[in-house]
C-alpha positions as protocol buffer text, in pm:
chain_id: "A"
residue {
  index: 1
  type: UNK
  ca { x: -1679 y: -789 z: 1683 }
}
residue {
  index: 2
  type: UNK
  ca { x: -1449 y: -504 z: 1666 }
}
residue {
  index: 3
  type: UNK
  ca { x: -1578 y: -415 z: 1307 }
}
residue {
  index: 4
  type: UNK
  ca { x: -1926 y: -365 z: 1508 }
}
residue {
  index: 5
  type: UNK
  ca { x: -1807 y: -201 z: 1772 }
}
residue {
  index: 6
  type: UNK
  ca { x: -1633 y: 76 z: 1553 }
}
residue {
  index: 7
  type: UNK
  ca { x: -1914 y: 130 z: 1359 }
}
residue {
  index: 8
  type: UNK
  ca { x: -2166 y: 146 z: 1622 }
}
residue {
  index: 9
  type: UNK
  ca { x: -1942 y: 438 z: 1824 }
}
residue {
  index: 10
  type: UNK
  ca { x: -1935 y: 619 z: 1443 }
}
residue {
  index: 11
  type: UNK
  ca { x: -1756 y: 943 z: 1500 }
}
residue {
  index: 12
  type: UNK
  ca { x: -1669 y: 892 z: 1927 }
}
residue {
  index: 13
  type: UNK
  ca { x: -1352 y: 606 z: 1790 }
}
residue {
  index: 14
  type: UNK
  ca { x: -1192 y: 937 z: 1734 }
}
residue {
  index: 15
  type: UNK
  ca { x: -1280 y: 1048 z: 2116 }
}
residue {
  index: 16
  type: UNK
  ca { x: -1214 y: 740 z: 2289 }
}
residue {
  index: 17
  type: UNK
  ca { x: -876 y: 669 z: 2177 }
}
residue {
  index: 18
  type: UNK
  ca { x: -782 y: 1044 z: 2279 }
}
residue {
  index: 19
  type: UNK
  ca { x: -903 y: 980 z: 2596 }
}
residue {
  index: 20
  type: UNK
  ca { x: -755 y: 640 z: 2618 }
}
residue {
  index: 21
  type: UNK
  ca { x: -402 y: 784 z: 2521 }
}
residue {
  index: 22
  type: UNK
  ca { x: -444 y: 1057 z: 2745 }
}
residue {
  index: 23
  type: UNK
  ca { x: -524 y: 824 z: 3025 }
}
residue {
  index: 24
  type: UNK
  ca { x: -196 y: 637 z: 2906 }
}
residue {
  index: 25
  type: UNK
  ca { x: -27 y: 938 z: 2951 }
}
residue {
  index: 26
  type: UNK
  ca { x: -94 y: 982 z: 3287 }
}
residue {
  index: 27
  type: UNK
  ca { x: 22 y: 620 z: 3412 }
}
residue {
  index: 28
  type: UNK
  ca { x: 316 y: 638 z: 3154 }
}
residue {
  index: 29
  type: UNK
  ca { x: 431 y: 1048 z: 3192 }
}
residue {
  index: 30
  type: UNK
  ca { x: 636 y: 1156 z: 2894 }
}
residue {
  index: 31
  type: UNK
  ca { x: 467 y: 1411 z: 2762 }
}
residue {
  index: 32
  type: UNK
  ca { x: 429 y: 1214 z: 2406 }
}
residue {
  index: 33
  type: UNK
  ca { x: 81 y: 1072 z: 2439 }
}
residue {
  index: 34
  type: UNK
  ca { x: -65 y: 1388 z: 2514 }
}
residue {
  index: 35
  type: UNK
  ca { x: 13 y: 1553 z: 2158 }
}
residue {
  index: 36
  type: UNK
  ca { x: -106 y: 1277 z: 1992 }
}
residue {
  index: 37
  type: UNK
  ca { x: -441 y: 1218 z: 2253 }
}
residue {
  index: 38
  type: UNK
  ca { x: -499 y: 1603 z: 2145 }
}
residue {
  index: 39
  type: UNK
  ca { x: -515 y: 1578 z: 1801 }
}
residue {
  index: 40
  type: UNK
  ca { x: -760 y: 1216 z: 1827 }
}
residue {
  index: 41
  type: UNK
  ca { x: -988 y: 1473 z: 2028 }
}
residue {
  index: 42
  type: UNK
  ca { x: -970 y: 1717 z: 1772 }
}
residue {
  index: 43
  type: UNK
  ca { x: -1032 y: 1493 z: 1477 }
}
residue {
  index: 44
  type: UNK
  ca { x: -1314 y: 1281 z: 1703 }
}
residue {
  index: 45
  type: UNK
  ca { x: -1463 y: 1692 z: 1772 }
}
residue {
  index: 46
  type: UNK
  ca { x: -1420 y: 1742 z: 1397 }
}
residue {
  index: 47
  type: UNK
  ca { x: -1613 y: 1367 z: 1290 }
}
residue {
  index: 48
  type: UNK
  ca { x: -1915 y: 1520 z: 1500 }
}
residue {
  index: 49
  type: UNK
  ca { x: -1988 y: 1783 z: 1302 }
}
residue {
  index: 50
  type: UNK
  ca { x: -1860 y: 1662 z: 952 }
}
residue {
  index: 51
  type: UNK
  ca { x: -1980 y: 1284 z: 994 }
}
residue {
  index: 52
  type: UNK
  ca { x: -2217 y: 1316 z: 733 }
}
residue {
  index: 53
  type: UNK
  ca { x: -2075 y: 1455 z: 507 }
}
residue {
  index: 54
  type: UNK
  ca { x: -1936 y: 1250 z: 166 }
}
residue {
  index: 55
  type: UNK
  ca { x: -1595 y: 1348 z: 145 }
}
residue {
  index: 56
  type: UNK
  ca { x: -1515 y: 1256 z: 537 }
}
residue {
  index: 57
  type: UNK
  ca { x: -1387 y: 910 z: 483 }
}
residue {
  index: 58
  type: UNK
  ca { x: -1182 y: 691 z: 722 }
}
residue {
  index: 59
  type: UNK
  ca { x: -928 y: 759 z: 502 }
}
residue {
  index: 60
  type: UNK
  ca { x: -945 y: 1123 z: 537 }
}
residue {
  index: 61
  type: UNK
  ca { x: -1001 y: 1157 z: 878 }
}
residue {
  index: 62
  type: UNK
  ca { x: -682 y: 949 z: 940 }
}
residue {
  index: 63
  type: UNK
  ca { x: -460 y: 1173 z: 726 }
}
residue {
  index: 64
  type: UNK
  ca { x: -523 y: 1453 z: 968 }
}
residue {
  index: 65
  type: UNK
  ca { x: -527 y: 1300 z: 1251 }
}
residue {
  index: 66
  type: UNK
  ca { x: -181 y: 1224 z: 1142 }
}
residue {
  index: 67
  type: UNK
  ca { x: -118 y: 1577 z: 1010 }
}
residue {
  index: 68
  type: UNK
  ca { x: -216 y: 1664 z: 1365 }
}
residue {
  index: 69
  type: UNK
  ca { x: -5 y: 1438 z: 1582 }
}
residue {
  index: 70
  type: UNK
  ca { x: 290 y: 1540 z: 1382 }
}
residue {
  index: 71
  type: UNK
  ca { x: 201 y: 1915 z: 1415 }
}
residue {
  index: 72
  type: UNK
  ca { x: 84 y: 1898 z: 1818 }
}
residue {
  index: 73
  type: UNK
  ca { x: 397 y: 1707 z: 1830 }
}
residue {
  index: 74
  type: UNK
  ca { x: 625 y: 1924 z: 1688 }
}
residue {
  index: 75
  type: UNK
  ca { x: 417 y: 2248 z: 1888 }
}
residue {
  index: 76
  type: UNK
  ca { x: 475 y: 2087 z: 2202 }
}
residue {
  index: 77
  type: UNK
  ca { x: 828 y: 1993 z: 2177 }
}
residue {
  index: 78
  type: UNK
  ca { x: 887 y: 2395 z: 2106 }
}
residue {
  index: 79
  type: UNK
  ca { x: 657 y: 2464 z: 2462 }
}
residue {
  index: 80
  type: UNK
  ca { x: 813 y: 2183 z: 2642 }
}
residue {
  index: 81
  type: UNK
  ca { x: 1151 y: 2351 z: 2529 }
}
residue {
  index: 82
  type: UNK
  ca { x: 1092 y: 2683 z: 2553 }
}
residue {
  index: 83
  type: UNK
  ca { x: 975 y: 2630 z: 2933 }
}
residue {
  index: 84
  type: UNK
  ca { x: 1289 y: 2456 z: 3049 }
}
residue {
  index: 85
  type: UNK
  ca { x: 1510 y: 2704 z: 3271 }
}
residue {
  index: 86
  type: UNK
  ca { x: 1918 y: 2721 z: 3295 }
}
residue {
  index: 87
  type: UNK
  ca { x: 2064 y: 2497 z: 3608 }
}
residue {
  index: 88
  type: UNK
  ca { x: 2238 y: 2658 z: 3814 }
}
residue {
  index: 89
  type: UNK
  ca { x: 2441 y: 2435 z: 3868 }
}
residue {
  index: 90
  type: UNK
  ca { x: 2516 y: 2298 z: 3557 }
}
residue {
  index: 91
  type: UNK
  ca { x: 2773 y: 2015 z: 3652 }
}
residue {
  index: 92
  type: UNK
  ca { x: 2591 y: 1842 z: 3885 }
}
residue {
  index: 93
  type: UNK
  ca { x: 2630 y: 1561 z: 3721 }
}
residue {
  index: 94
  type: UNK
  ca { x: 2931 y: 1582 z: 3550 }
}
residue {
  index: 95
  type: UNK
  ca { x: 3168 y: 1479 z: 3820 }
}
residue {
  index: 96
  type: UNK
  ca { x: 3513 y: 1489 z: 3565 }
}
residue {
  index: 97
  type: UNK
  ca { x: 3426 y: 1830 z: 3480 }
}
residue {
  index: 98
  type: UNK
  ca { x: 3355 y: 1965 z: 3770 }
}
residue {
  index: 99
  type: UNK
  ca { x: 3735 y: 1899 z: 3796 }
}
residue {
  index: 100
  type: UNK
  ca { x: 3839 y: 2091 z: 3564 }
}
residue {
  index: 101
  type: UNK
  ca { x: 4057 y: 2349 z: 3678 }
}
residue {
  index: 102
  type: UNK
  ca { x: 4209 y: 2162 z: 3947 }
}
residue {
  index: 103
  type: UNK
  ca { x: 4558 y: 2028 z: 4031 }
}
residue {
  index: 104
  type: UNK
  ca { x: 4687 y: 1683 z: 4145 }
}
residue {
  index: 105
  type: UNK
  ca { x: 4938 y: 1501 z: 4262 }
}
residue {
  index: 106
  type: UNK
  ca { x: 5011 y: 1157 z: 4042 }
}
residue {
  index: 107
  type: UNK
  ca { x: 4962 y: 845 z: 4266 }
}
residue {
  index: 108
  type: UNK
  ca { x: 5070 y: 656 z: 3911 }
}
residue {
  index: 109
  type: UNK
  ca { x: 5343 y: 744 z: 3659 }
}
residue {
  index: 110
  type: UNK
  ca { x: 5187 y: 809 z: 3330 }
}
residue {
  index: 111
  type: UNK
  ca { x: 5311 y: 594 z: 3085 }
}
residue {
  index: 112
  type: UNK
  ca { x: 5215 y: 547 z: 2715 }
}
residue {
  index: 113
  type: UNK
  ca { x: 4924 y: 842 z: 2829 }
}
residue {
  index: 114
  type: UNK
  ca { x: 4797 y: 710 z: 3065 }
}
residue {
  index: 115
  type: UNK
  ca { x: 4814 y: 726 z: 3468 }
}
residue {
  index: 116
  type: UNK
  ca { x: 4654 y: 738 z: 3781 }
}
residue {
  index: 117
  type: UNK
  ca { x: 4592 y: 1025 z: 4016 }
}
residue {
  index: 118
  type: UNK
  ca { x: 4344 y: 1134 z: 4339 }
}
residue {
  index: 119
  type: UNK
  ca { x: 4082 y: 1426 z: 4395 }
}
residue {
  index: 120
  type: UNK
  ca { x: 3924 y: 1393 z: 4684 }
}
residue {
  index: 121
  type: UNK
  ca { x: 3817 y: 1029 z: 4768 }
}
residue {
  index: 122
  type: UNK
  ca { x: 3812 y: 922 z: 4422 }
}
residue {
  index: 123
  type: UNK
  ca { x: 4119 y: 783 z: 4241 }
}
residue {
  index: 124
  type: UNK
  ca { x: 4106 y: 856 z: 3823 }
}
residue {
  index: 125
  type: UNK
  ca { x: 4244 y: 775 z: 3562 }
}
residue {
  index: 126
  type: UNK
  ca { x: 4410 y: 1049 z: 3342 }
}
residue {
  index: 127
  type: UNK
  ca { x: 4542 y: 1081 z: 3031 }
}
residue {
  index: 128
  type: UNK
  ca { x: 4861 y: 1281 z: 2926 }
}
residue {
  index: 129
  type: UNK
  ca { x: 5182 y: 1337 z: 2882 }
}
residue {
  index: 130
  type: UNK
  ca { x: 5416 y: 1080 z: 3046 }
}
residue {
  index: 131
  type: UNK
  ca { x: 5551 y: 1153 z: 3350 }
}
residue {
  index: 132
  type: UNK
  ca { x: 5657 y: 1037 z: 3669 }
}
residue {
  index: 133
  type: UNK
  ca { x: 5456 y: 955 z: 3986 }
}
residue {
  index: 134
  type: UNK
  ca { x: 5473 y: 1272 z: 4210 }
}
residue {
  index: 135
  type: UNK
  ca { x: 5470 y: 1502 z: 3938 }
}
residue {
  index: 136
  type: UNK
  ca { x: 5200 y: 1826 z: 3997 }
}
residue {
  index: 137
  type: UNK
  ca { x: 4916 y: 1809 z: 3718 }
}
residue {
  index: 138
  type: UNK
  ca { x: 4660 y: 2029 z: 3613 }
}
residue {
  index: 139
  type: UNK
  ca { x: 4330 y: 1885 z: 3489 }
}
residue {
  index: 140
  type: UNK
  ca { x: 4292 y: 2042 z: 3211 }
}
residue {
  index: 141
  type: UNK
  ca { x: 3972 y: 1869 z: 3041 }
}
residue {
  index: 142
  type: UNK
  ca { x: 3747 y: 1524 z: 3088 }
}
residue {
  index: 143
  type: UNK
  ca { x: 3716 y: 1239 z: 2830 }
}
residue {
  index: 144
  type: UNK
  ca { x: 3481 y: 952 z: 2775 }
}
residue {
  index: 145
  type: UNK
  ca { x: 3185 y: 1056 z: 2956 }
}
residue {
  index: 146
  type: UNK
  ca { x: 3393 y: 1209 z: 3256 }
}
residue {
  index: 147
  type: UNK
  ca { x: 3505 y: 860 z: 3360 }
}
residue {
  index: 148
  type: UNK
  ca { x: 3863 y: 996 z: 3239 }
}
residue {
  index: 149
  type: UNK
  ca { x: 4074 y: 1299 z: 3282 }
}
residue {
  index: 150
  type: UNK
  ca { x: 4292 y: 1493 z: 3034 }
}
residue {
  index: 151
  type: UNK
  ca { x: 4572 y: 1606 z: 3233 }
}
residue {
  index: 152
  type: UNK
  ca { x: 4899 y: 1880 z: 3172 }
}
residue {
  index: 153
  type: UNK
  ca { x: 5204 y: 1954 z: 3401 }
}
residue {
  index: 154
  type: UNK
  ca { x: 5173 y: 2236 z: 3609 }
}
């Protein structure tokens, strides 16, 4: 059945499953599919005029196409990239080094490098030298994925 249908659509396979993964695209945005659906239109645009001819065989006409997906793929990543703009704030979401900078108070002694101290509303841990709860400490870097504080006297 499928065998039938592909060769009865002849040189349009190439079209539809552009349009398909561009339609795929839409309901499943990541800006992969379209690459990819561009060069299926471009081969499927490319089967219409050279369907005839004898050295345009399945075989061949998949080799671009994946020549092409690579090569949209690669092009778009460059425009996709090239099109992103600086944050300005570029912590935002990078609470532990947004803290960077600041000094503390430790609510825990650090012992063995580790201790406890508070920044607003949020108690972290830090890492250090050892010292005593109550000393002044300035944090001085953050550590595994902000969830932890690198900490000096001050």
């Amino acid at each position: 059945m499928i065998a039938s249908i592909v060769a009865e659509l002849g040189p349009w396979n190439w079209m539809l499953l552009g349009f398909i993964l561009l339609c795929l695209e839409i309901f499943a945005p990541g800006v992969f599919l379209l690459w990819i659906g561009i060069a299926a239109l471009i081969v499927g645009s490319a089967s219409l005029l050279l369907w005839d001819v004898a050295f345009w065989t399945w075989q061949v006409q998949v080799l671009i196409f994946l020549v092409l997906a690579l090569a949209s793929a690669y092009v778009g990543k460059k425009i996709v990239r090239d099109r992103e703009t600086a944050s300005d704030q570029p912590l935002l979401n990078r609470r532990g080094a947004q803290m960077i900078g600041r000094t503390a108070t430790l609510s825990e002694p650090i012992k063995e490098g580790r201790g406890r101290i508070k920044l607003g509303d949020t108690t972290w841990r830090v890492s250090g030298p050892d010292l005593p709860a109550g000393a002044q400490v300035r944090v001085i870097g953050a550590a595994d994925a902000d969830l932890e504080l690198v900490v000096e006297p001050a």
